[in-house]
PDB file of C-alpha atoms in Angstrom:
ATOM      1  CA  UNK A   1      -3.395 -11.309  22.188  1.00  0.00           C
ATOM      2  CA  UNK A   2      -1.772  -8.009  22.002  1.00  0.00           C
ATOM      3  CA  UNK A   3      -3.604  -5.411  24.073  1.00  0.00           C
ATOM      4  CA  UNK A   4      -3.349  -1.844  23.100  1.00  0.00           C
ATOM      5  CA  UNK A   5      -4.750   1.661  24.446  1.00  0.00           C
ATOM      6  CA  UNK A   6      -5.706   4.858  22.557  1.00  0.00           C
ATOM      7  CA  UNK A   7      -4.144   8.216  24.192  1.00  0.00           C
ATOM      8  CA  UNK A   8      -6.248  10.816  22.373  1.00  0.00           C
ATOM      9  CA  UNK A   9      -9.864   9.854  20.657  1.00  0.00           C
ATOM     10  CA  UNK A  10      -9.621  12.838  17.683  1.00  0.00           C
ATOM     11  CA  UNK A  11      -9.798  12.987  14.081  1.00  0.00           C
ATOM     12  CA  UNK A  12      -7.156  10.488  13.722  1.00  0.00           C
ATOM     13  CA  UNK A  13      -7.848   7.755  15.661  1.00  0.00           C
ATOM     14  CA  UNK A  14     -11.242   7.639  13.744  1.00  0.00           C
ATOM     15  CA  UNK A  15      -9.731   8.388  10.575  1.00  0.00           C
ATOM     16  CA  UNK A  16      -6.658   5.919  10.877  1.00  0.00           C
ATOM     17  CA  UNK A  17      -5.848   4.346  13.839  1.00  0.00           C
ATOM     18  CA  UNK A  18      -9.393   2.354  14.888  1.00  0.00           C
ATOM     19  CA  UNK A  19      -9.578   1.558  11.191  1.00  0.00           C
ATOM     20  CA  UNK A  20      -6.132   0.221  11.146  1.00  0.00           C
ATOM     21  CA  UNK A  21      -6.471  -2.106  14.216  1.00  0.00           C
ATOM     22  CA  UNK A  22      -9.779  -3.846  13.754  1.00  0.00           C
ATOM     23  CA  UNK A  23      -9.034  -5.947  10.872  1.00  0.00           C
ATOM     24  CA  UNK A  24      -6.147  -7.679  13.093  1.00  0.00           C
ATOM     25  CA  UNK A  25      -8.419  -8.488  15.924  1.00  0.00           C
ATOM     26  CA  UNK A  26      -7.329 -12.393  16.558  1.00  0.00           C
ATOM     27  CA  UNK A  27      -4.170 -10.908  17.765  1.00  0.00           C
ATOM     28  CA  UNK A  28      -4.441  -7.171  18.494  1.00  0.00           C
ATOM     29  CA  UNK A  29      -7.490  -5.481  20.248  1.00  0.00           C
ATOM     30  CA  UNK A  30      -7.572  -1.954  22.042  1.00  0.00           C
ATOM     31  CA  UNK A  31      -8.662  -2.274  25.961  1.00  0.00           C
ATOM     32  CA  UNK A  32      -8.639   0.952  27.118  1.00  0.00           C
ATOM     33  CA  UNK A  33      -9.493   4.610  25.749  1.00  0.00           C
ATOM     34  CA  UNK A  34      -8.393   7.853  27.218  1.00  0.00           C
ATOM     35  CA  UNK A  35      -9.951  11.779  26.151  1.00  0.00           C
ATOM     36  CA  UNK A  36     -10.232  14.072  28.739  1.00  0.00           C
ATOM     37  CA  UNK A  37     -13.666  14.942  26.672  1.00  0.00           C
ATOM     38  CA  UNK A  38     -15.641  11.797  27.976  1.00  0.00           C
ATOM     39  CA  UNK A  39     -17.840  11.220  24.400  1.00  0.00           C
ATOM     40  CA  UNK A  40     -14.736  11.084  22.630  1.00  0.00           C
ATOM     41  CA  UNK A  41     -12.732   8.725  25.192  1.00  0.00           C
ATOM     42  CA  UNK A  42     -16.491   6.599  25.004  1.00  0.00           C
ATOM     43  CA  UNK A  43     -17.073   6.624  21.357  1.00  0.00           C
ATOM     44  CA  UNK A  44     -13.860   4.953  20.824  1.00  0.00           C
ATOM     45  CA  UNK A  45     -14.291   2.362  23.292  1.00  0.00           C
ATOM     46  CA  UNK A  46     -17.736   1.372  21.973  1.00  0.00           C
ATOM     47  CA  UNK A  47     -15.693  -0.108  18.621  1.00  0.00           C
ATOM     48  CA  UNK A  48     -14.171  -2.814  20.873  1.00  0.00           C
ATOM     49  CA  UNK A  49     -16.035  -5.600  23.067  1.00  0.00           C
ATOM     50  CA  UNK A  50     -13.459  -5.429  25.782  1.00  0.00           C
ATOM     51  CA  UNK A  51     -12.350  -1.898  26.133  1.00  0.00           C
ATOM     52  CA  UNK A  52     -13.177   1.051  28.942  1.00  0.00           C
ATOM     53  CA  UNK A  53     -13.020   4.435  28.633  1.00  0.00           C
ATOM     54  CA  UNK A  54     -11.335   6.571  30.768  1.00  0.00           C
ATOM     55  CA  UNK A  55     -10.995  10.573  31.049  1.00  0.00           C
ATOM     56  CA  UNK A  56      -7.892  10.469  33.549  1.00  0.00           C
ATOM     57  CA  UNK A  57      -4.583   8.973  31.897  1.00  0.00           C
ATOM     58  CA  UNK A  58      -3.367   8.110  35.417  1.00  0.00           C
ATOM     59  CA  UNK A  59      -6.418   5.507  35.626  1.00  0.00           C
ATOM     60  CA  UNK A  60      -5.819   4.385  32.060  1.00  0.00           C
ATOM     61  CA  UNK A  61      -2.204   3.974  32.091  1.00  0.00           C
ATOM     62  CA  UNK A  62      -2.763   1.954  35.124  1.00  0.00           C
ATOM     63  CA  UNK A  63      -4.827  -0.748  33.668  1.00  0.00           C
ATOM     64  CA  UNK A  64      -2.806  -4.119  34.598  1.00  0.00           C
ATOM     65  CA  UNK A  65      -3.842  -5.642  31.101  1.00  0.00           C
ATOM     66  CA  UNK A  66      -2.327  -3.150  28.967  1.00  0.00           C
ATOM     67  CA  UNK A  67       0.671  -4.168  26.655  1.00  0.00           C
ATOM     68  CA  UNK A  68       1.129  -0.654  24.451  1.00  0.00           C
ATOM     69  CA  UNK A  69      -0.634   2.244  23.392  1.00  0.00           C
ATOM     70  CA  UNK A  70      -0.969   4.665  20.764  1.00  0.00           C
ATOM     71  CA  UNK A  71      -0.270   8.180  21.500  1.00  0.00           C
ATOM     72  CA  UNK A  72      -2.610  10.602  18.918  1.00  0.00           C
ATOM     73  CA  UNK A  73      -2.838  13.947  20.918  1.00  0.00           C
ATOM     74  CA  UNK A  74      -1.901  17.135  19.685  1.00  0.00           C
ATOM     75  CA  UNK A  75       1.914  17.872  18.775  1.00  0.00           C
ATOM     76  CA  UNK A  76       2.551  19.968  21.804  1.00  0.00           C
ATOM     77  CA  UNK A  77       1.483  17.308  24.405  1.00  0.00           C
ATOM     78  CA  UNK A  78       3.488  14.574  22.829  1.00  0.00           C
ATOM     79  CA  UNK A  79       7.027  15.155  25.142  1.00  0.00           C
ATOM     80  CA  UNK A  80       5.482  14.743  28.467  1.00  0.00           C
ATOM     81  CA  UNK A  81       2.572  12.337  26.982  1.00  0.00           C
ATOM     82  CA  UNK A  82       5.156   9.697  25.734  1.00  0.00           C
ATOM     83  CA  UNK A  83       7.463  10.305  28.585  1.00  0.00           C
ATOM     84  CA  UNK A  84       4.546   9.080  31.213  1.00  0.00           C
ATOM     85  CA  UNK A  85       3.886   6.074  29.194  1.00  0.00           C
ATOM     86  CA  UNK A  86       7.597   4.794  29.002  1.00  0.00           C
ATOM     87  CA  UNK A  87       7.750   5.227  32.833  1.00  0.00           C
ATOM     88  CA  UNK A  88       4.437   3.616  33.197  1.00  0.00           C
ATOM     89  CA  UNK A  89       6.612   0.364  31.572  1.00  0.00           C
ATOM     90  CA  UNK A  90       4.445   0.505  28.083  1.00  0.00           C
ATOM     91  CA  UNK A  91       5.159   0.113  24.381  1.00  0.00           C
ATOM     92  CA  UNK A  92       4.977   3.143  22.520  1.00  0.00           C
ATOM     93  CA  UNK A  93       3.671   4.030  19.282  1.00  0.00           C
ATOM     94  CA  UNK A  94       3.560   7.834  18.952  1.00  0.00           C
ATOM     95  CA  UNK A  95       2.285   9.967  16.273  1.00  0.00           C
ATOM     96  CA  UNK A  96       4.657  12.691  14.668  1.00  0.00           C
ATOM     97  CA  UNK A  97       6.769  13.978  16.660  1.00  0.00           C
ATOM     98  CA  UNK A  98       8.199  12.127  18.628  1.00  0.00           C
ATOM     99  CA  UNK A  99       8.903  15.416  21.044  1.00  0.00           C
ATOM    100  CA  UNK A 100       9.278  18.611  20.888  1.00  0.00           C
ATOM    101  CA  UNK A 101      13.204  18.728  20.657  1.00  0.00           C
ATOM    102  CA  UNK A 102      16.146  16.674  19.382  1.00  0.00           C
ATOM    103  CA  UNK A 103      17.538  16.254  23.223  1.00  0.00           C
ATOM    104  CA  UNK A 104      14.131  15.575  24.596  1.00  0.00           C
ATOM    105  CA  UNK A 105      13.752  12.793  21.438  1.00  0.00           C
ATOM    106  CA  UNK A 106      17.372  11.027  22.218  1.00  0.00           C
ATOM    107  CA  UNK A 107      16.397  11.412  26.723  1.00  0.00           C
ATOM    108  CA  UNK A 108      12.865   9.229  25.460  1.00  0.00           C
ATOM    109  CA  UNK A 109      14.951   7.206  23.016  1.00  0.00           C
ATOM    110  CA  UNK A 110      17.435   6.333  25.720  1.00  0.00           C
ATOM    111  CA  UNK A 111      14.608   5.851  28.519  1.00  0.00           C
ATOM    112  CA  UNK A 112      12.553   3.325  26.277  1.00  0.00           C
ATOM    113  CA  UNK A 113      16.050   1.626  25.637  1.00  0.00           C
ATOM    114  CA  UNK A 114      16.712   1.590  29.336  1.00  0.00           C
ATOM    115  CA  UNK A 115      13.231  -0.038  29.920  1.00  0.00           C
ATOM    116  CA  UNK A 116      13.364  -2.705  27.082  1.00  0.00           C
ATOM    117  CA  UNK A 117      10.052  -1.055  25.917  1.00  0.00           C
ATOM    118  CA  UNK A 118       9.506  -0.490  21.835  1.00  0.00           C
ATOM    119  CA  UNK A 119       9.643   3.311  20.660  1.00  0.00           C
ATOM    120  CA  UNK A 120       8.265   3.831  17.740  1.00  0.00           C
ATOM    121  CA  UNK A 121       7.234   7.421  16.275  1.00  0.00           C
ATOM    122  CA  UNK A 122       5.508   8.329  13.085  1.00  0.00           C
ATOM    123  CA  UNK A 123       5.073   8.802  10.115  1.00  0.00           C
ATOM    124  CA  UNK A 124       5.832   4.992   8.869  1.00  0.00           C
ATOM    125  CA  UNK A 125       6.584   6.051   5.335  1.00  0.00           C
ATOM    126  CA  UNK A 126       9.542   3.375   4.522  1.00  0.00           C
ATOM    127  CA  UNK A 127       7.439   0.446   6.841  1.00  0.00           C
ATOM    128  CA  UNK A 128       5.353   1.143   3.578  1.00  0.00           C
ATOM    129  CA  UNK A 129       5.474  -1.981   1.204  1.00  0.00           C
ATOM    130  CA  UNK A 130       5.702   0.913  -1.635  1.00  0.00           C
ATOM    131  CA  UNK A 131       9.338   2.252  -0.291  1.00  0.00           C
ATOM    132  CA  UNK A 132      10.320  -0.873   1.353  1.00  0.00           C
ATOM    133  CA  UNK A 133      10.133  -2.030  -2.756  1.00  0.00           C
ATOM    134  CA  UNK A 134      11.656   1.234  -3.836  1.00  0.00           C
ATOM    135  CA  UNK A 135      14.692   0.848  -1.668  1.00  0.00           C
ATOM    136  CA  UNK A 136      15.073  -2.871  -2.827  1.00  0.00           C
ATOM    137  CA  UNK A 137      15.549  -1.536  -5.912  1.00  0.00           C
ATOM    138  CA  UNK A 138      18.029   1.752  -5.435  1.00  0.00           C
ATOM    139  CA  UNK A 139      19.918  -1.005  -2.945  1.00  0.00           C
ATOM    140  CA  UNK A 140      20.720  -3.280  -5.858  1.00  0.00           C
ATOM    141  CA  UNK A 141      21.609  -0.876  -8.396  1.00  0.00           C
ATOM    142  CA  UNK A 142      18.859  -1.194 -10.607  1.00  0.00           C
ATOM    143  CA  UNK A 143      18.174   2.526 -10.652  1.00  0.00           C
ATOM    144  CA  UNK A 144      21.355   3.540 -11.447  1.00  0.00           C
ATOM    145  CA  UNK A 145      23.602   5.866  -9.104  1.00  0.00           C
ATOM    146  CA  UNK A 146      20.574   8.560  -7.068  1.00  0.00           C
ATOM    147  CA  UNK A 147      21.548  12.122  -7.800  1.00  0.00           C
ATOM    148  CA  UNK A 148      18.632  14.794  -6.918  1.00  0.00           C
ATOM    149  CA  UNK A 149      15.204  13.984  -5.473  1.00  0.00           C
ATOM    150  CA  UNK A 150      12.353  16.043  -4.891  1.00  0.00           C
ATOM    151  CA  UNK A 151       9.954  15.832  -2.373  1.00  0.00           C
ATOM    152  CA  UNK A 152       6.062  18.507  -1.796  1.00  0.00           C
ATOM    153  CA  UNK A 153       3.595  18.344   0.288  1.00  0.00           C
ATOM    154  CA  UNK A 154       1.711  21.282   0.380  1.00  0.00           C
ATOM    155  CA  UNK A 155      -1.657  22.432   0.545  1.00  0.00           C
ATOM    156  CA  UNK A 156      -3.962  24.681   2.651  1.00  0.00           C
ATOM    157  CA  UNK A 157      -3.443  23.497   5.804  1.00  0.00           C
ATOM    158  CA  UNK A 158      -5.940  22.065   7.995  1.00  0.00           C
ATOM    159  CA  UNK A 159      -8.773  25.144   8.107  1.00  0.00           C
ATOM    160  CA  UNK A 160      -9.283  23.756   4.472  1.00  0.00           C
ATOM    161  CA  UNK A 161      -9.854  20.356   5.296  1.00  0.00           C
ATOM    162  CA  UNK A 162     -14.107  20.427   5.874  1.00  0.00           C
ATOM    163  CA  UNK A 163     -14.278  16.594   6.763  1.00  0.00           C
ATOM    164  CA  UNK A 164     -11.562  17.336   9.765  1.00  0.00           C
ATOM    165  CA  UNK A 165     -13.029  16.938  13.169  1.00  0.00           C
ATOM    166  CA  UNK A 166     -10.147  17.969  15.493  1.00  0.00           C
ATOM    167  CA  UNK A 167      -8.677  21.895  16.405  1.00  0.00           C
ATOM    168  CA  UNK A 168      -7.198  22.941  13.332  1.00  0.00           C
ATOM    169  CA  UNK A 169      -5.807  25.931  14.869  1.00  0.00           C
ATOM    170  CA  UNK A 170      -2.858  23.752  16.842  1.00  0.00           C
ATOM    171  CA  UNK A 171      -1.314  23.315  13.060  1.00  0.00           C
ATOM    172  CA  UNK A 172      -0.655  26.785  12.512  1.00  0.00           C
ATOM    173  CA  UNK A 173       0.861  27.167  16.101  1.00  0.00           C
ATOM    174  CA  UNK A 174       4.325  28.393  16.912  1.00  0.00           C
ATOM    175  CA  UNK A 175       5.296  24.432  18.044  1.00  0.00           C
ATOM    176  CA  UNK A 176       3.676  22.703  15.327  1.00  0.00           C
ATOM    177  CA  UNK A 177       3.380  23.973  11.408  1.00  0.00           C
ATOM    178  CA  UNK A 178       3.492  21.989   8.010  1.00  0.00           C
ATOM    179  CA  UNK A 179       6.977  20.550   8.248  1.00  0.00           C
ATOM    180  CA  UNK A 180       6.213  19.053  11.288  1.00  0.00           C
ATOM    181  CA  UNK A 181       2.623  18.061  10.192  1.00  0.00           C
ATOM    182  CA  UNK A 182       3.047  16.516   6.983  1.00  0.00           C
ATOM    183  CA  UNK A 183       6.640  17.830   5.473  1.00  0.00           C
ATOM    184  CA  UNK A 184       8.134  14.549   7.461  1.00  0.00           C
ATOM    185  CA  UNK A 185       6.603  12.606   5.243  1.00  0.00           C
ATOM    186  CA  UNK A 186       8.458  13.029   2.207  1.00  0.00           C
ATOM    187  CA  UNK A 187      11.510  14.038   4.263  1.00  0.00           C
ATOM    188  CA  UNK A 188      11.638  10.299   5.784  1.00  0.00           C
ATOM    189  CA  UNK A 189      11.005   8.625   2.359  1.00  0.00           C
ATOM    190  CA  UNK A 190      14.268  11.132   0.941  1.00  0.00           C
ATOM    191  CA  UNK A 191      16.408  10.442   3.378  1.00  0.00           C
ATOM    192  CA  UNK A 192      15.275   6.535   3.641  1.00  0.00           C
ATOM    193  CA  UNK A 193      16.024   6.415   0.179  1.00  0.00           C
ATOM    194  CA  UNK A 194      19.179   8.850   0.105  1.00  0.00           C
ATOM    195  CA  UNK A 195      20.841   7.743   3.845  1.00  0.00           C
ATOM    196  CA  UNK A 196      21.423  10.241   6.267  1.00  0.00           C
ATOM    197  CA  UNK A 197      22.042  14.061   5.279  1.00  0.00           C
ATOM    198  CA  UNK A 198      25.627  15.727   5.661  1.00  0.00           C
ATOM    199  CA  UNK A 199      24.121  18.986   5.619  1.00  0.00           C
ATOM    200  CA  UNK A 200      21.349  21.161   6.033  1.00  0.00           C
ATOM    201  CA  UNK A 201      20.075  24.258   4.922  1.00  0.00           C
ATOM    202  CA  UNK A 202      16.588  25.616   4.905  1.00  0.00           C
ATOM    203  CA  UNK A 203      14.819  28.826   4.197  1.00  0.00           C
ATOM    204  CA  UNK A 204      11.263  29.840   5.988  1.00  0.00           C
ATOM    205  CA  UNK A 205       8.738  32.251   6.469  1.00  0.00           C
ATOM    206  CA  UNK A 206       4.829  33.172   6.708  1.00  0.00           C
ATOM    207  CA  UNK A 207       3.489  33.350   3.574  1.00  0.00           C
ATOM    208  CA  UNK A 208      -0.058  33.905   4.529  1.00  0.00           C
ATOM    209  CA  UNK A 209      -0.499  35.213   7.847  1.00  0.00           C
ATOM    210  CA  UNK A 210      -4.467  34.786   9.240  1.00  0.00           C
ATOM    211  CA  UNK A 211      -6.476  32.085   7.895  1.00  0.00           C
ATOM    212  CA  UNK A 212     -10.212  30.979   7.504  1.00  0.00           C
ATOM    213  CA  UNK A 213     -11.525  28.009   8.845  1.00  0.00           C
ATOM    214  CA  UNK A 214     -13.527  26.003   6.109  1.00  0.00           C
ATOM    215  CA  UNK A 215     -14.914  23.154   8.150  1.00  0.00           C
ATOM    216  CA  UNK A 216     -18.638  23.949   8.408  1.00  0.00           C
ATOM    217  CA  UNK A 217     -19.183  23.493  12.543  1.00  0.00           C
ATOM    218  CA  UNK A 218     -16.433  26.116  12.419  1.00  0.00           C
ATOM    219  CA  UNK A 219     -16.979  27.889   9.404  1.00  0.00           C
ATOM    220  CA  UNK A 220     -16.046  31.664   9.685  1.00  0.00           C
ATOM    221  CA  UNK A 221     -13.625  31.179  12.602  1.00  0.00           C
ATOM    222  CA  UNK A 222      -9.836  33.100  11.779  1.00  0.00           C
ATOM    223  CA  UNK A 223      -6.940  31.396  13.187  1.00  0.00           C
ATOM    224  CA  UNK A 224      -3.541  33.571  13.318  1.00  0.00           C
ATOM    225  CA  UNK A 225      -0.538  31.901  11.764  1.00  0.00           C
ATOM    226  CA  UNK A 226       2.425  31.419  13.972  1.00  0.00           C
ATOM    227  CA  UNK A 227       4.343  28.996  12.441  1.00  0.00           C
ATOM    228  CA  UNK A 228       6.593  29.068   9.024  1.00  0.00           C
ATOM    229  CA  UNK A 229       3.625  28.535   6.666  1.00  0.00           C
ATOM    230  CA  UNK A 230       6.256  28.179   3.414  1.00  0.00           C
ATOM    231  CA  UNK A 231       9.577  25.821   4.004  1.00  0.00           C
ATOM    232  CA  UNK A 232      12.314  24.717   1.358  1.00  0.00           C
ATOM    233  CA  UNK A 233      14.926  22.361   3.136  1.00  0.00           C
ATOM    234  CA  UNK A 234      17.969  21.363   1.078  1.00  0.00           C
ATOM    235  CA  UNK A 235      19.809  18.452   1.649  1.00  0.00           C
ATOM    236  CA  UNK A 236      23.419  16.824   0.729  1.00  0.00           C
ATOM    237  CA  UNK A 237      23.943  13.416   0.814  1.00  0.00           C
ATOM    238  CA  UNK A 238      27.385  13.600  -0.213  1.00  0.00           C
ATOM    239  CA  UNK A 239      29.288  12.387  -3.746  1.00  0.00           C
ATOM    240  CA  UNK A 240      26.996  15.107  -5.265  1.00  0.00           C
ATOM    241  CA  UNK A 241      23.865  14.051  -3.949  1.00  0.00           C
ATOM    242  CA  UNK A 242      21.081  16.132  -3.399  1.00  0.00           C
ATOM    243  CA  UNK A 243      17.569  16.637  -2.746  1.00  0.00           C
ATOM    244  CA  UNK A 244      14.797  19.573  -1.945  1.00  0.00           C
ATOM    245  CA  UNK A 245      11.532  19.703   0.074  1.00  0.00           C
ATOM    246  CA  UNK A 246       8.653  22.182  -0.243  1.00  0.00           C
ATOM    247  CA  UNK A 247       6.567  22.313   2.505  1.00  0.00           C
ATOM    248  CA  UNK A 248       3.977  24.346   3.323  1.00  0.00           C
ATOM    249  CA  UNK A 249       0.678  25.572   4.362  1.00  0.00           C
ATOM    250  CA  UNK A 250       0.099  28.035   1.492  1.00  0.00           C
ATOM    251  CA  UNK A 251      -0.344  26.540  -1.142  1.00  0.00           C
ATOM    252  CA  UNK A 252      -3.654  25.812  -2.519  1.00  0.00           C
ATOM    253  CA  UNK A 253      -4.052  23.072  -5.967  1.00  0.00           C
ATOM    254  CA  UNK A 254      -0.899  22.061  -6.709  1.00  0.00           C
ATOM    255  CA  UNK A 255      -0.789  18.851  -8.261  1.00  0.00           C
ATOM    256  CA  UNK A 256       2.986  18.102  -8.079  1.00  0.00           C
ATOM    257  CA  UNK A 257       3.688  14.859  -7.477  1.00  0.00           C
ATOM    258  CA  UNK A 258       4.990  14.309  -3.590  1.00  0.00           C
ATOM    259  CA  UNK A 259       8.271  12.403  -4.530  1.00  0.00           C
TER     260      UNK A 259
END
């Protein structure tokens, strides 16, 4: 039995994570919660027989039974978050990103190496059985030789999103913003498809600059825009292969398709 903790009882957790786990019970269960807002951290807990709660991640990372955990707080915590839990001698499944820098992600990379722990970092768009198949097929030729992808995800950002129960302000903050949130979705599937990019290039800016929170318990709220709300990345694989990303936060009914 593989016994797993929850760092952060939010929006996702609920809407993924919990969801995700409980159908492979006979050999996966979550033990231990953490929230430093006790209802959340107990909520959580209350969907497994055998788990505690806990509102102090010192307490919860010391639990002797633990095997791995999940770590599903906000973007901006996720450096010194999935740092602790390396040194506490844990598997690591983190939610996007990994840190907040490309040292700080190759320092964790080599630290979870060093420990023989497992490092693994969202979003798990080629795990998928739908691009796993994809890349079967560009591998053995039967698409023909890739020249230009696409790749959008766009939309309103989460102040639009009325069913979301987290902060949707941390999105639109100067660390965080769509390419981070949900732009590495279609940027992983590209360049999982494509290999690795030679080059670069990317143009940015704020395209709408306060917003209005939709979700009713917050309804009316306005949440300044920090972050690059509009981003178009360009990328060479080489041989004259190429591919662009739109991402963004401003952009309300498109129905392009993501890939």
């Amino acid at each position: 039995m593989i016994k797993l903790g929850i760092i952060g009882c939010g929006d996702v957790a609920f809407r993924t994570y919990i969801p995700g786990v409980l159908p492979h019970e006979a050999r996966a269960t979550v033990v231990a919660t953490f929230d430093p807002i006790p209802e959340r951290a107990e909520r959580a807990a209350a969907v497994f027989p055998q788990a505690r709660a806990f509102t102090s991640l010192d307490a919860f990372l010391a639990q002797p039974d633990l095997d791995g955990v999940f770590n599903l707080t906000p973007a901006t915590l996720h450096s010194s978050i999935n740092a602790t839990v390396i040194e506490a001698g844990l598997h690591l499944y983190t939610e996007k990103p990994i840190t907040g820098s490309i040292q700080e992600g190759i320092d964790l990379a080599n630290q979870a190496r060093s420990a023989g722990k497992i490092l693994l970092c969202a979003p798990a768009t080629m795990a998928t059985d739908r691009f796993q198949w994809i890349k079967s097929l560009v591998d053995a030729g039967r698409l023909g030789s890739l020249t230009v992808g696409t790749g959008q995800m766009v939309n309103m950002g989460p102040a639009s999103w009325r069913a979301y129960a987290g902060d949707p302000a941390v999105f639109y903050s100067r660390d965080v913003g769509p390419v981070v949130d949900t732009g590495v979705y279609v940027l992983h599937g590209l360049t999982g498809v494509f290999g690795p990019a030679l080059r670069v290039q990317a143009m940015a800016g704020v395209g709408i600059s306060k917003r209005t929170v939709h979700i009713p318990r917050l309804a009316g709220q306005s949440i300044n825009v920090e972050s690059d709300d509009i981003n178009v990345v360009q990328l060479d694989f080489g041989e004259n292969r190429f591919a662009q990303i739109l991402s963004s936060f401003a952009v309300a009914g498109s129905q392009a398709p993501a890939m």
